[in-house]
Each structure stands twice: as structure tokens, then as C-alpha cells.
PDB file of C-alpha atoms in Angstrom:
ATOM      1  CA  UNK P 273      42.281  -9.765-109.621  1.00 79.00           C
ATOM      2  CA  UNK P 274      41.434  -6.146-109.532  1.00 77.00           C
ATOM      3  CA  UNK P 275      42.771  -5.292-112.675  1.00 80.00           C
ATOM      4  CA  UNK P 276      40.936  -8.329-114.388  1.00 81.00           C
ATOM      5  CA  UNK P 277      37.684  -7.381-113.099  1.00 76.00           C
ATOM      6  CA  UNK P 278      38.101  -3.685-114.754  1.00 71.00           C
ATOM      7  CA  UNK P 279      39.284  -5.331-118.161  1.00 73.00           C
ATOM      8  CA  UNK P 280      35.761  -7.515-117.414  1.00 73.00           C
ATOM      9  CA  UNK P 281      38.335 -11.112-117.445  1.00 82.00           C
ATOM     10  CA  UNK P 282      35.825 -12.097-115.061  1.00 82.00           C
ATOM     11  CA  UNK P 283      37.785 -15.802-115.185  1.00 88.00           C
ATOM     12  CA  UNK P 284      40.884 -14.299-114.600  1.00 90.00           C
ATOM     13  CA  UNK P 285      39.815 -12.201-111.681  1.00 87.00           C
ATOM     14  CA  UNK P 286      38.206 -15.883-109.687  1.00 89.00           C
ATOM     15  CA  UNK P 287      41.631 -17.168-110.741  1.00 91.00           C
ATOM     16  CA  UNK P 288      43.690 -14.739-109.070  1.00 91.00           C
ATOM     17  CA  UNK P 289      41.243 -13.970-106.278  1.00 87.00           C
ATOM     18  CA  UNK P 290      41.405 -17.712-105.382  1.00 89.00           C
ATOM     19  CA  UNK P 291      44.916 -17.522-105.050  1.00 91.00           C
ATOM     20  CA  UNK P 292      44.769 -14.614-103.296  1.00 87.00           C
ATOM     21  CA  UNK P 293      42.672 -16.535-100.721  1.00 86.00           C
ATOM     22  CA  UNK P 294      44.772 -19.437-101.028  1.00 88.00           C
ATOM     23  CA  UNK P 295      47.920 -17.989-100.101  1.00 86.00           C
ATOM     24  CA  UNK P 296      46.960 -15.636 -97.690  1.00 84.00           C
ATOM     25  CA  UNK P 297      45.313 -18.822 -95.531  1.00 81.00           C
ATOM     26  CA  UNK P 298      47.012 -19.391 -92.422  1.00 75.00           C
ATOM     27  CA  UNK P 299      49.226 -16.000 -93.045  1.00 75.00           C
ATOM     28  CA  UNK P 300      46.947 -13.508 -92.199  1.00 68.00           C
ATOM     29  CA  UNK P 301      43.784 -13.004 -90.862  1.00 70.00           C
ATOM     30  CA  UNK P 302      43.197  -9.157 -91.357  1.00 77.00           C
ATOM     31  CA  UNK P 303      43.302  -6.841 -94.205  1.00 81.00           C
ATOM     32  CA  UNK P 304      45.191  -8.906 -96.939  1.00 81.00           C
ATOM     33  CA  UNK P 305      42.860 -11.988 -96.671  1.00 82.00           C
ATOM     34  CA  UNK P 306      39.807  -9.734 -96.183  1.00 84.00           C
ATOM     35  CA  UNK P 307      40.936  -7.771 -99.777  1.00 82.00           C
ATOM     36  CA  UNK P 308      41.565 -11.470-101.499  1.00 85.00           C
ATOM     37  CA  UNK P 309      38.300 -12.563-100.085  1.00 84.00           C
ATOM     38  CA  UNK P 310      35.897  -9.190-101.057  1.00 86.00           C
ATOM     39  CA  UNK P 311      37.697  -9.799-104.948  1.00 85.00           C
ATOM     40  CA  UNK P 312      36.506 -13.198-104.499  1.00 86.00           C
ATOM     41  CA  UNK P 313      33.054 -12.923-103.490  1.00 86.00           C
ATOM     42  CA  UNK P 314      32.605 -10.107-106.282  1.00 84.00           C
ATOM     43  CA  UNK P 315      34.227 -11.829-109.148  1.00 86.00           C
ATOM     44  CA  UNK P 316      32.093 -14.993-108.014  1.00 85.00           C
ATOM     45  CA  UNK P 317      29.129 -12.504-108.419  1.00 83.00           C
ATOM     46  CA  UNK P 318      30.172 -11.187-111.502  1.00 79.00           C
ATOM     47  CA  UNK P 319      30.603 -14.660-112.958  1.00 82.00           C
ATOM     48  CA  UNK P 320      27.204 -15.219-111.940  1.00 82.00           C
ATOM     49  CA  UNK P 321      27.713 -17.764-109.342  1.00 82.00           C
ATOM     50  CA  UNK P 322      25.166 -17.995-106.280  1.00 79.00           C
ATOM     51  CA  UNK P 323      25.226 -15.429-103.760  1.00 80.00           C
ATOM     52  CA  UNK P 324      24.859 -17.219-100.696  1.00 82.00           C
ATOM     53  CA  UNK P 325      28.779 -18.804-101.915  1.00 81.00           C
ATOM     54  CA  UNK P 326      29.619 -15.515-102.512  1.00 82.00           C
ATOM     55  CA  UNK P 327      28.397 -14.570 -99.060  1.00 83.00           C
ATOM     56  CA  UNK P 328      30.394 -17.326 -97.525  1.00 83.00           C
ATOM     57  CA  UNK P 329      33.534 -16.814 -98.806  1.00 81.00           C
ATOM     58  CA  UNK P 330      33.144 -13.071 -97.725  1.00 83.00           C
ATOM     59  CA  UNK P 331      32.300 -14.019 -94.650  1.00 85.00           C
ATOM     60  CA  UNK P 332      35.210 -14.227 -92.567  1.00 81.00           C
ATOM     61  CA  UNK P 333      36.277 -10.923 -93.570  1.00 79.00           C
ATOM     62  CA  UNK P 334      33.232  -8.994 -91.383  1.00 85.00           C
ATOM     63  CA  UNK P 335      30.490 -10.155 -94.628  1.00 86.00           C
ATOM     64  CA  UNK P 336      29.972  -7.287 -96.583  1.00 85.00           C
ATOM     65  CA  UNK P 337      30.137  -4.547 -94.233  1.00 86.00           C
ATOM     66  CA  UNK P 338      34.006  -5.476 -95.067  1.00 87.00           C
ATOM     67  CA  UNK P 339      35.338  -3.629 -91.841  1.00 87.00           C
ATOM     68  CA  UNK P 340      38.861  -4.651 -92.827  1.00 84.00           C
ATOM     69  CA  UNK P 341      38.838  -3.456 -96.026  1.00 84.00           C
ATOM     70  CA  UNK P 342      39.698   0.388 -96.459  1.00 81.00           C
ATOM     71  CA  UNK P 343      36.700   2.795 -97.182  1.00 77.00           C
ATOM     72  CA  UNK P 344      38.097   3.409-101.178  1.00 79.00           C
ATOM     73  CA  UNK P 345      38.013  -0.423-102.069  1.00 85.00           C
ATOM     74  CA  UNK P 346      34.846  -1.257 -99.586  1.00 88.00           C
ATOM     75  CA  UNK P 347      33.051   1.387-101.884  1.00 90.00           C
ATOM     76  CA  UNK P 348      34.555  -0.358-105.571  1.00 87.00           C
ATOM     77  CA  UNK P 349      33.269  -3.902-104.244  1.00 87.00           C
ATOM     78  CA  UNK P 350      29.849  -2.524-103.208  1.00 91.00           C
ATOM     79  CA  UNK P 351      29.328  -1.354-106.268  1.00 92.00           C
ATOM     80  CA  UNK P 352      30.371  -4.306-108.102  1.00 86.00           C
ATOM     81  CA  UNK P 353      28.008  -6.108-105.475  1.00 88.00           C
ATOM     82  CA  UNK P 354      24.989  -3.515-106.790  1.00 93.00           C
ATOM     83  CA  UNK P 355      25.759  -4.826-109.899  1.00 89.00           C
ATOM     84  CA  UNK P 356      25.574  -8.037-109.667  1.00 86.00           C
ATOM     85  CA  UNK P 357      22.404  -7.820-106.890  1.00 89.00           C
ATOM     86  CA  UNK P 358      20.571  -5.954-109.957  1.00 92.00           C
ATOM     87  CA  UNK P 359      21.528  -8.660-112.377  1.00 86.00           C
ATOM     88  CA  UNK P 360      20.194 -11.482-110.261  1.00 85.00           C
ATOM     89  CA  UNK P 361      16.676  -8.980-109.531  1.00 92.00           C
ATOM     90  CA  UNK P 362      16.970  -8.399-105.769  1.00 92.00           C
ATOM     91  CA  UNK P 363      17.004  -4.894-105.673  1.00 97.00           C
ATOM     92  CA  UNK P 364      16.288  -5.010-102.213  1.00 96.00           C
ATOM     93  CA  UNK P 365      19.934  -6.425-102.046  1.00 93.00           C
ATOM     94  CA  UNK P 366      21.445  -3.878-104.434  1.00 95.00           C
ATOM     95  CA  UNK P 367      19.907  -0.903-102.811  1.00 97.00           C
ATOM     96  CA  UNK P 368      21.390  -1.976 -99.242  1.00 96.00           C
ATOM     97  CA  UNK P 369      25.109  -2.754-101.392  1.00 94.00           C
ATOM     98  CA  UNK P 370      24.743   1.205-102.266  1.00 97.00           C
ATOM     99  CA  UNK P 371      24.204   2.665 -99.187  1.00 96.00           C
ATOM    100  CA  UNK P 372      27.047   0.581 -97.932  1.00 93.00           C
ATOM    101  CA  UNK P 373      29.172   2.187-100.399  1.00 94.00           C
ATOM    102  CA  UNK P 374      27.889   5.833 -99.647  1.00 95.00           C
ATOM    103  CA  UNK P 375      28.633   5.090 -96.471  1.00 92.00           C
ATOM    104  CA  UNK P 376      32.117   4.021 -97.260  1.00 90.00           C
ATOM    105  CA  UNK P 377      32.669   6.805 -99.643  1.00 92.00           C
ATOM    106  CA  UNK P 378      31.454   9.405 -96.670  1.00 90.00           C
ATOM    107  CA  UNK P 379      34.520   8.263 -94.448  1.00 82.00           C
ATOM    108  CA  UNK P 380      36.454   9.494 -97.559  1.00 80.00           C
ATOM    109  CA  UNK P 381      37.747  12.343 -99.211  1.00 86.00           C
ATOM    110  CA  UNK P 382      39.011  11.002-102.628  1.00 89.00           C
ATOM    111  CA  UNK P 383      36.443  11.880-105.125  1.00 92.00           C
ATOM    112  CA  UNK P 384      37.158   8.623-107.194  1.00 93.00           C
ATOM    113  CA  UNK P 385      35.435   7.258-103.904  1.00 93.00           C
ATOM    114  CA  UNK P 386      32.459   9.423-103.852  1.00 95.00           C
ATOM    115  CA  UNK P 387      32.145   8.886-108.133  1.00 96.00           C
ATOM    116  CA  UNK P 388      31.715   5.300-107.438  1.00 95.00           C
ATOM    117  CA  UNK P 389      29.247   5.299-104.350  1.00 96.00           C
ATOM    118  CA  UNK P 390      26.881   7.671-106.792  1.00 97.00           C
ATOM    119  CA  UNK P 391      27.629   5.585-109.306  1.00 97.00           C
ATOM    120  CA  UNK P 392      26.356   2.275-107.415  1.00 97.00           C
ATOM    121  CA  UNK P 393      23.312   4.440-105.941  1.00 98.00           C
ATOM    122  CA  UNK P 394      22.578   5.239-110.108  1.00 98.00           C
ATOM    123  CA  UNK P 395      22.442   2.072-110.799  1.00 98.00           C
ATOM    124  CA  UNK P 396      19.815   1.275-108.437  1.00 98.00           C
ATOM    125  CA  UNK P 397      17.814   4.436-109.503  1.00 98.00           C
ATOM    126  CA  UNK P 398      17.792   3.054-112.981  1.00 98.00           C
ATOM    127  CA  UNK P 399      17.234  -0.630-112.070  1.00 98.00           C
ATOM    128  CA  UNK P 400      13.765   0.561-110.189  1.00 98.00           C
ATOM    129  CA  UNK P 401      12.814   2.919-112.847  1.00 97.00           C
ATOM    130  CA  UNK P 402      14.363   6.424-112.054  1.00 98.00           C
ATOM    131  CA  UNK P 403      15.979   6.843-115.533  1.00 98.00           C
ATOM    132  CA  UNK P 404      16.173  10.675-114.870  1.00 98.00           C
ATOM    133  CA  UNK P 405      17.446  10.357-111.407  1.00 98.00           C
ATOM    134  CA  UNK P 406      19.925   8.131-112.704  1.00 98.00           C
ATOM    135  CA  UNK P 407      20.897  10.077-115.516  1.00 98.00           C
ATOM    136  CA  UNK P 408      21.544  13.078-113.193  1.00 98.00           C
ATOM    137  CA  UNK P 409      23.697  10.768-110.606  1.00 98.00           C
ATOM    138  CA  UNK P 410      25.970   9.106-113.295  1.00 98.00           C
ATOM    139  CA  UNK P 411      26.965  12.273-115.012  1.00 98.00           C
ATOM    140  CA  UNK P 412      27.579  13.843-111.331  1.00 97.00           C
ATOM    141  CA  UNK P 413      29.607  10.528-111.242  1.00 97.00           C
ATOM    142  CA  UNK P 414      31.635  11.320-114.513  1.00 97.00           C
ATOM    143  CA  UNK P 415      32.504  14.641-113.413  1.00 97.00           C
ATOM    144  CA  UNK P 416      33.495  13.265-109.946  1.00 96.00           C
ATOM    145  CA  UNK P 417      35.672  10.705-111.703  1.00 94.00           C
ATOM    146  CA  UNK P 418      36.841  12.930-114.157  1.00 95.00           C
ATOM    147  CA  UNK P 419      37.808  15.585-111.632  1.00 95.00           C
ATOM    148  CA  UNK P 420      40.080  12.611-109.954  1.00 93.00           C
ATOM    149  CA  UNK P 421      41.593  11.580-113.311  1.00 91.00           C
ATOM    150  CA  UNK P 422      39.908   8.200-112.941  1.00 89.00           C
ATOM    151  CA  UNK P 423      39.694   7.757-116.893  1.00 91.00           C
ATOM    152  CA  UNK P 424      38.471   4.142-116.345  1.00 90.00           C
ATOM    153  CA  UNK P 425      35.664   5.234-113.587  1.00 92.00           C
ATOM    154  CA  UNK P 426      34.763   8.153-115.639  1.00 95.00           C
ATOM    155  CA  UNK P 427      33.974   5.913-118.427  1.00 95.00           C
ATOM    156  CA  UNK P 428      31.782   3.669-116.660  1.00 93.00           C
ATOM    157  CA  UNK P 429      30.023   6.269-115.364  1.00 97.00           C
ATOM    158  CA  UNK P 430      29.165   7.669-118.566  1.00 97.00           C
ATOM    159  CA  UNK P 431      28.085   4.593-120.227  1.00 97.00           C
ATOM    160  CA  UNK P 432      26.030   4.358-117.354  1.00 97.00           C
ATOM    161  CA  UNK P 433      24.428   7.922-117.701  1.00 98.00           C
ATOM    162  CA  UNK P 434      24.163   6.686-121.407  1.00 98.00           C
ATOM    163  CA  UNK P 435      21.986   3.912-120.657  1.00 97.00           C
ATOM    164  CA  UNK P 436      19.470   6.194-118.064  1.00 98.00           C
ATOM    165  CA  UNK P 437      19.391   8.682-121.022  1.00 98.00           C
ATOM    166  CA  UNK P 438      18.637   6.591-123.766  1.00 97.00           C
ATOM    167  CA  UNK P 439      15.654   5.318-121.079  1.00 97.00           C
ATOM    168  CA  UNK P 440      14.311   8.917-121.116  1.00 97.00           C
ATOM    169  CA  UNK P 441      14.482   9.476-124.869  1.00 97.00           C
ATOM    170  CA  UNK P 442      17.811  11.937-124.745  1.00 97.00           C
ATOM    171  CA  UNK P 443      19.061   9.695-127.591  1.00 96.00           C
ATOM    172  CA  UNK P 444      21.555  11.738-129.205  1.00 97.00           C
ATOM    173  CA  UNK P 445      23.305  12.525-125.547  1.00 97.00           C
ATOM    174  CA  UNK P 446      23.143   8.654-124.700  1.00 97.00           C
ATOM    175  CA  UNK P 447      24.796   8.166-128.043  1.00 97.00           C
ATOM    176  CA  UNK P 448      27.444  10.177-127.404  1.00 97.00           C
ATOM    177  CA  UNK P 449      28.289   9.574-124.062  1.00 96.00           C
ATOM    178  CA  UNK P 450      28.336   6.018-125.037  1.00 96.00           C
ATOM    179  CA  UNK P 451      30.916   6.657-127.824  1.00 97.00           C
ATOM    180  CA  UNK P 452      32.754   8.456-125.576  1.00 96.00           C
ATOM    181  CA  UNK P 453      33.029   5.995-122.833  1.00 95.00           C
ATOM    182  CA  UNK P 454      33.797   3.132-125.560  1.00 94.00           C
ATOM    183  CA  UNK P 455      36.690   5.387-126.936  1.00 95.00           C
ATOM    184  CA  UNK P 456      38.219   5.349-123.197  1.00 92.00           C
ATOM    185  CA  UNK P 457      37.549   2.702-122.132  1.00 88.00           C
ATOM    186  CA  UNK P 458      39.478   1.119-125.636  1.00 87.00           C
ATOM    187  CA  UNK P 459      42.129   3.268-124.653  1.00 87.00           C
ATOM    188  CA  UNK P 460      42.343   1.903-121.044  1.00 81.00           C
ATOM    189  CA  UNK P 461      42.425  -1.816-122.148  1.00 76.00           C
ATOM    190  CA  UNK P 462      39.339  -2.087-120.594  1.00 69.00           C
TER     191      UNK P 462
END
């Protein structure tokens, strides 16, 4: 389901998150299911189904403080949940998903971690305006994911930094980082 969700098969990630779900019921009750349900609940986001059935289904695994889920992926959902909290306009909702994920990414060391925690806290900055701000966060995001050898995360992050540039005029810069993060992302499948 993971792997759909980066390629953006947004129906093939609910179809293997639900049988995630499905066959971890009655198995386990801990960090498998809570994994299967946190996909879930962020591809039903993604899909652009209603949160509070994205809420439910997450739920049982601690809601989306995701205590069972290990810091690295608790940070990658919350920032698919900032996402998808910005796309449905409650930024309210989208700046709490971030500072979930920096605080999930400062229980780590990995810097893929921290790349995507700035990354979801960019996103906010440019949802509520801050197009320098988030400019400044995605690129430290790039080099963070970069550093790591995350091509895929390093790629969002710069079309990200591409969109906060292009808000603040730096059109050749956006441009480029755009093309850049295309070119990888192509590369990656993505």
C-alpha cells in the first residue's frame, strides 16, 4: 500500500490497505494492524474520502498519535495527513498533523525522518501564506533527503520548494527545481 501511495495509485493503496486490515483482524492487535490501519486512513484521505471515516478506521491503532507505529512511518503518514488536512481547508488540522510528525521525527535520527517532518511543517507554511518560509523549509528538506539518498523524498521536497518559489516570484528556480523533481521522480516510477 506504501509503495502505491508514492507512485500516487491512490486506488491501489485503499486496495491493499484494506487487505492489510482485513487480514491482520483477529491476528494481531499491535503494530502490524496499527501500520495496515494508518495506510488506510491516509489513502482514504488521499482519495478524498471523509475524515471522520478516516479517523475511525485509525482509531483502534491509538488515532493519530499512532503510538504503535514506529517514529519513521508515524512521521510519512502525518505528512500525508497534512496533505490531505490542507486539501480539505482545515489548516487547523494540518498544522497539528505537522507537529505530530516533528515530534515523531525528534525521537529519530534518520534524516529521511527529519526531511519529511520539515517537509509536512512546509506545507503548512505555504498553505497559510508563508511562501518564503516554505521555500526555505522544503529545500532544507531536499538536502535532508538528499543527504539520506531518499531520491523519491528529495523529489517531493523540491517540487514542493518549487511551488513556494514560484509563490514568491523566484520563477526560474521554481522552474527548475520542478524539472528536476519531475526527472526523478520519472526515474523512480513515481
Amino acid at each position: 500500500a506504501q509503495i502505491a501511495m508514492l507512485e500516487g495509485d491512490t486506488e491501489g493503496a485503499l486496495r491493499a490497505a484494506q487487505e492489510s486490515v482485513a487480514l491482520a483482524a483477529g491476528v494481531d492487535d499491535g503494530v502490524i494492524s496499527s501500520f495496515g490501519r494508518a495506510c488506510l486512513a491516509v489513502a482514504m484521505l488521499e482519495s478524498g474520502q471523509p475524515p471522520d471515516a478516516a479517523d475511525a478506521v485509525v482509531a483502534p491503532a491509538g488515532g493519530w498519535d499512532l503510538p504503535r507505529v514506529p517514529a519513521m512511518f508515524r512521521a510519512c503518514y502525518l505528512e500525508a495527513k497534512t496533505r490531505a488536512d490542507i486539501a480539505r481547508g482545515d489548516l487547523d488540522a494540518a498544522a497539528a498533523s505537522a507537529e505530530r510528525a516533528e515530534a515523531a521525527a525528534g525521537s529519530h535520527d534518520l534524516r529521511v525522518v527529519h526531511a519529511i517532518a520539515k517537509r509536512a511543517r512546509a506545507e503548512v507554511l505555504l498553505a497559510t501564506g508563508d511562501a518564503a518560509g516554505a521555500a526555505e523549509l522544503a529545500l532544507d528538506s531536499a538536502e535532508d533527503a538528499g543527504a539520506a539518498g531518499t531520491r523519491i523524498e528529495k523529489a517531493r521536497s523540491q517540487a514542493l520548494a518549487g511551488r513556494a518559489l514560484s509563490a514568491v516570484g523566484a520563477r526560474d528556480r521554481a522552474i527548475a527545481l520542478l524539472r528536476e523533481a519531475e526527472a526523478a521522480l520519472d526515474a523512480c516510477g513515481a
